[in-house]
CSV table of C-alpha atoms in Angstrom, one decimal:
chain,number,residue,atom,x,y,z
A,76,MET,CA,0.0,0.0,0.0
A,77,ALA,CA,1.1,3.5,-0.7
A,78,LEU,CA,1.5,6.2,1.9
A,79,PHE,CA,0.3,8.8,-0.6
A,80,ASN,CA,-1.8,7.7,-3.5
A,81,ARG,CA,-1.2,9.3,-6.9
A,82,LYS,CA,-4.5,9.5,-8.9
A,83,ARG,CA,-5.2,11.0,-12.4
A,84,THR,CA,-8.3,12.6,-13.7
A,85,ALA,CA,-9.3,12.5,-17.4
A,86,GLU,CA,-7.8,16.0,-17.8
A,87,THR,CA,-4.5,15.1,-16.2
A,88,ALA,CA,-4.0,11.6,-17.6
A,89,ALA,CA,-1.7,12.6,-20.5
A,90,PRO,CA,1.1,14.7,-19.0
A,91,ALA,CA,2.6,13.1,-16.0
A,92,ALA,CA,3.8,16.4,-14.7
A,93,THR,CA,0.2,17.6,-14.1
A,94,ALA,CA,-0.9,14.6,-12.0
A,95,THR,CA,-2.2,15.5,-8.6
A,96,LEU,CA,-1.6,13.9,-5.3
A,97,VAL,CA,-4.7,13.1,-3.2
A,98,ALA,CA,-5.1,11.4,0.2
A,99,ASP,CA,-5.5,7.6,0.4
A,100,PRO,CA,-8.5,7.3,2.7
A,101,ALA,CA,-7.3,3.9,3.9
A,102,LEU,CA,-4.2,5.5,5.2
A,103,ALA,CA,-5.6,8.7,6.6
A,104,ALA,CA,-4.9,7.4,10.2
A,105,LEU,CA,-1.2,7.5,9.5
A,106,THR,CA,-1.1,11.3,9.2
A,107,GLY,CA,0.6,12.8,12.3
A,108,ASP,CA,3.9,13.2,14.2
A,109,TYR,CA,6.4,10.4,14.7
A,110,THR,CA,9.6,9.9,16.6
A,111,ILE,CA,12.3,7.7,15.1
A,112,ASP,CA,13.0,4.6,17.3
A,113,PRO,CA,16.8,4.3,17.3
A,114,ALA,CA,16.6,0.8,18.8
A,115,HIS,CA,14.9,-0.4,15.6
A,116,SER,CA,16.4,1.9,13.1
A,117,SER,CA,19.8,2.2,11.4
A,118,ILE,CA,21.7,4.9,9.6
A,119,GLY,CA,24.7,3.5,7.8
A,120,PHE,CA,27.2,4.0,4.9
A,121,THR,CA,29.2,2.1,2.4
A,122,VAL,CA,32.5,3.3,0.8
A,123,ARG,CA,35.0,1.6,-1.5
A,124,HIS,CA,38.3,0.9,0.1
A,125,ALA,CA,41.6,0.4,-1.8
A,126,MET,CA,39.7,0.2,-5.0
A,127,VAL,CA,38.7,-3.4,-4.5
A,128,THR,CA,36.3,-3.9,-1.6
A,129,ASN,CA,33.7,-2.0,0.5
A,130,VAL,CA,33.8,-0.9,4.1
A,131,ARG,CA,30.4,-0.6,5.8
A,132,GLY,CA,29.6,1.3,8.9
A,133,SER,CA,26.8,2.8,10.9
A,134,PHE,CA,26.0,5.5,13.5
A,135,ALA,CA,24.6,3.9,16.6
A,136,ASP,CA,23.4,7.1,18.3
A,137,HIS,CA,20.8,9.1,16.3
A,138,GLU,CA,17.4,10.7,16.8
A,139,GLY,CA,14.8,12.3,14.7
A,140,THR,CA,11.2,13.2,14.0
A,141,LEU,CA,8.9,12.8,11.1
A,142,HIS,CA,5.6,14.5,10.2
A,143,LEU,CA,3.5,12.5,7.7
A,144,ASP,CA,0.7,14.3,5.9
A,145,GLY,CA,-1.5,12.0,3.9
A,146,ALA,CA,-3.5,14.8,2.3
A,147,ASN,CA,-0.5,16.9,1.3
A,148,PRO,CA,2.9,15.0,0.9
A,149,ALA,CA,4.8,18.3,0.4
A,150,ALA,CA,3.9,19.2,4.0
A,151,SER,CA,5.6,16.1,5.3
A,152,THR,CA,8.9,16.6,7.0
A,153,ALA,CA,11.9,14.7,8.4
A,154,ASN,CA,14.6,15.9,10.8
A,155,ILE,CA,17.5,13.7,11.9
A,156,ASP,CA,20.5,14.3,14.2
A,157,VAL,CA,23.4,11.8,14.2
A,158,LYS,CA,26.2,11.8,16.7
A,159,ILE,CA,29.5,11.3,14.9
A,160,ASP,CA,31.2,9.8,17.9
A,161,SER,CA,28.9,6.8,17.6
A,162,ILE,CA,30.4,5.7,14.3
A,163,ASP,CA,31.1,2.0,14.1
A,164,THR,CA,32.9,0.1,11.3
A,165,GLY,CA,33.8,-2.9,13.5
A,166,ILE,CA,37.5,-1.8,13.8
A,167,ALA,CA,38.3,0.5,16.7
A,168,ASP,CA,41.4,2.0,15.1
A,169,ARG,CA,39.5,2.8,11.9
A,170,ASP,CA,36.7,4.3,13.9
A,171,GLY,CA,39.2,6.5,15.7
A,172,HIS,CA,40.7,7.7,12.4
A,173,LEU,CA,37.2,8.5,11.1
A,174,LYS,CA,36.5,10.6,14.2
A,175,SER,CA,39.7,12.5,13.9
A,176,ALA,CA,40.4,15.8,12.1
A,177,ASP,CA,41.4,13.8,9.0
A,178,PHE,CA,37.7,13.0,8.5
A,179,PHE,CA,34.7,14.1,10.6
A,180,ASP,CA,36.6,15.9,13.4
A,181,ALA,CA,34.0,14.7,15.9
A,182,GLU,CA,35.3,16.7,18.8
A,183,GLN,CA,34.8,20.0,16.9
A,184,PHE,CA,31.7,18.9,14.9
A,185,PRO,CA,29.8,16.4,17.0
A,186,LEU,CA,26.6,16.2,14.9
A,187,MET,CA,25.6,15.4,11.3
A,188,THR,CA,22.1,16.7,10.6
A,189,PHE,CA,19.5,16.4,7.9
A,190,ARG,CA,16.5,18.8,7.6
A,191,SER,CA,14.0,18.2,4.9
A,192,VAL,CA,12.5,20.9,2.7
A,193,GLY,CA,10.2,18.8,0.5
A,194,VAL,CA,8.7,15.4,-0.3
A,195,GLU,CA,7.3,14.0,-3.5
A,196,GLN,CA,6.0,10.6,-4.7
A,197,VAL,CA,8.2,9.0,-7.4
A,198,GLY,CA,6.6,5.5,-7.6
A,199,ALA,CA,3.8,3.4,-6.2
A,200,GLU,CA,5.4,3.2,-2.8
A,201,THR,CA,8.6,5.3,-3.2
A,202,TYR,CA,9.2,8.9,-2.2
A,203,ARG,CA,11.9,11.4,-2.6
A,204,VAL,CA,12.8,13.5,0.4
A,205,THR,CA,14.9,16.5,-0.4
A,206,GLY,CA,16.6,18.6,2.2
A,207,ASN,CA,19.9,19.9,3.6
A,208,LEU,CA,22.7,17.7,5.0
A,209,THR,CA,25.1,19.3,7.3
A,210,ILE,CA,28.6,17.8,8.0
A,211,LYS,CA,31.4,19.8,9.6
A,212,ASP,CA,29.3,22.9,9.4
A,213,VAL,CA,29.0,22.5,5.6
A,214,THR,CA,25.4,22.4,4.4
A,215,LYS,CA,24.5,21.1,1.0
A,216,PRO,CA,21.3,19.7,-0.6
A,217,LEU,CA,20.6,16.0,-0.5
A,218,ALA,CA,17.8,13.8,-2.0
A,219,ILE,CA,17.0,10.6,-0.3
A,220,ASP,CA,14.9,8.0,-2.1
A,221,LEU,CA,12.7,6.0,0.4
A,222,GLU,CA,10.4,3.0,0.1
A,223,PHE,CA,7.4,2.8,2.4
A,224,ASN,CA,7.6,-0.6,4.1
A,225,GLY,CA,4.2,-0.4,5.8
A,226,ALA,CA,2.5,0.4,9.1
A,227,ALA,CA,1.6,-1.7,12.1
A,228,THR,CA,0.4,-1.6,15.7
A,229,ASP,CA,3.1,-3.2,17.9
A,230,VAL,CA,2.6,-5.3,21.0
A,231,TYR,CA,2.6,-2.2,23.1
A,232,GLY,CA,-0.2,-0.6,21.2
A,233,ALA,CA,2.0,1.9,19.4
A,234,GLN,CA,1.4,2.8,15.8
A,235,ARG,CA,4.6,2.3,13.7
A,236,VAL,CA,5.7,3.1,10.2
A,237,GLY,CA,8.7,1.9,8.4
A,238,PHE,CA,10.9,3.3,5.6
A,239,GLU,CA,14.1,2.2,3.9
A,240,GLY,CA,16.2,4.0,1.4
A,241,SER,CA,19.5,5.4,0.3
A,242,ALA,CA,21.4,8.3,-1.2
A,243,GLU,CA,24.9,8.9,-2.6
A,244,ILE,CA,27.2,11.8,-1.8
A,245,LEU,CA,30.7,12.9,-2.7
A,246,ARG,CA,32.3,13.2,0.7
A,247,SER,CA,34.7,15.9,-0.6
A,248,GLU,CA,31.8,18.3,-1.0
A,249,TRP,CA,31.4,18.2,2.8
A,250,GLY,CA,35.1,18.7,3.5
A,251,LEU,CA,36.0,15.0,4.0
A,252,THR,CA,39.0,15.1,1.7
A,253,TRP,CA,41.6,12.8,3.4
A,254,ASN,CA,43.1,10.2,1.1
A,255,ALA,CA,46.2,8.3,0.2
A,256,ALA,CA,47.5,7.2,-3.2
A,257,LEU,CA,48.0,3.5,-3.9
A,258,GLU,CA,51.2,2.3,-5.6
A,259,THR,CA,49.1,0.4,-8.1
A,260,GLY,CA,47.1,3.5,-9.0
A,261,GLY,CA,43.9,4.9,-7.5
A,262,VAL,CA,43.3,6.0,-3.9
A,263,MET,CA,42.7,4.4,-0.6
A,264,VAL,CA,39.2,5.7,0.0
A,265,SER,CA,36.6,6.5,-2.7
A,266,ASP,CA,35.1,9.9,-2.8
A,267,LYS,CA,31.6,8.4,-3.4
A,268,VAL,CA,29.8,7.3,-0.3
A,269,LYS,CA,26.4,5.5,-0.2
A,270,LEU,CA,24.2,6.4,2.8
A,271,THR,CA,21.5,4.0,3.9
A,272,PHE,CA,18.5,4.5,6.0
A,273,ASP,CA,16.3,1.9,7.7
A,274,ILE,CA,13.7,3.8,9.8
A,275,SER,CA,11.1,2.7,12.2
A,276,ALA,CA,9.1,5.5,13.7
A,277,VAL,CA,6.4,5.6,16.4
A,278,LYS,CA,3.4,7.9,16.2
A,279,ALA,CA,2.9,10.4,19.0
A,280,ALA,CA,0.0,9.5,21.3
């Protein structure tokens, strides 16, 4: 099922750009404010290492809020704060390097933040959230493609929604420029980084 249902009238059927978004009555109850549940959510990344393999990591400490508007998707919002010091790639020395001034400089810039500015439907159950990503006090636009995984009432009676998705960035655009040349050509760490989001959020009572 779709969080927002795209429906065409006879007048708008031809040009896709003129299609209008209307509320899906079956999902009207999902409209409201949500808090991201960090215990059941993950924010991670994947980056190519030494040109031959991928390093994966995540940020264990994060929080955020969502506002879902079933009648007007553009009024939906997402705000996420991530603590850089919680980075985890499975190797303590590498985590320490990533926290250092070579990369995130976690002591001086403890947070990575995302603030949305718009939402649009791009498929039956996929949505594009556009906003501003701030790392090391550098703010640049970011578009995140998300798939709506569904909604459910958990065993405690809380209404939950789930989304998963990804985005790609060039880390150098946010001042993460450290690298080392390889003797065989290429560099130690790719500039391109894939960000991943697996979000479970609980509706406010």
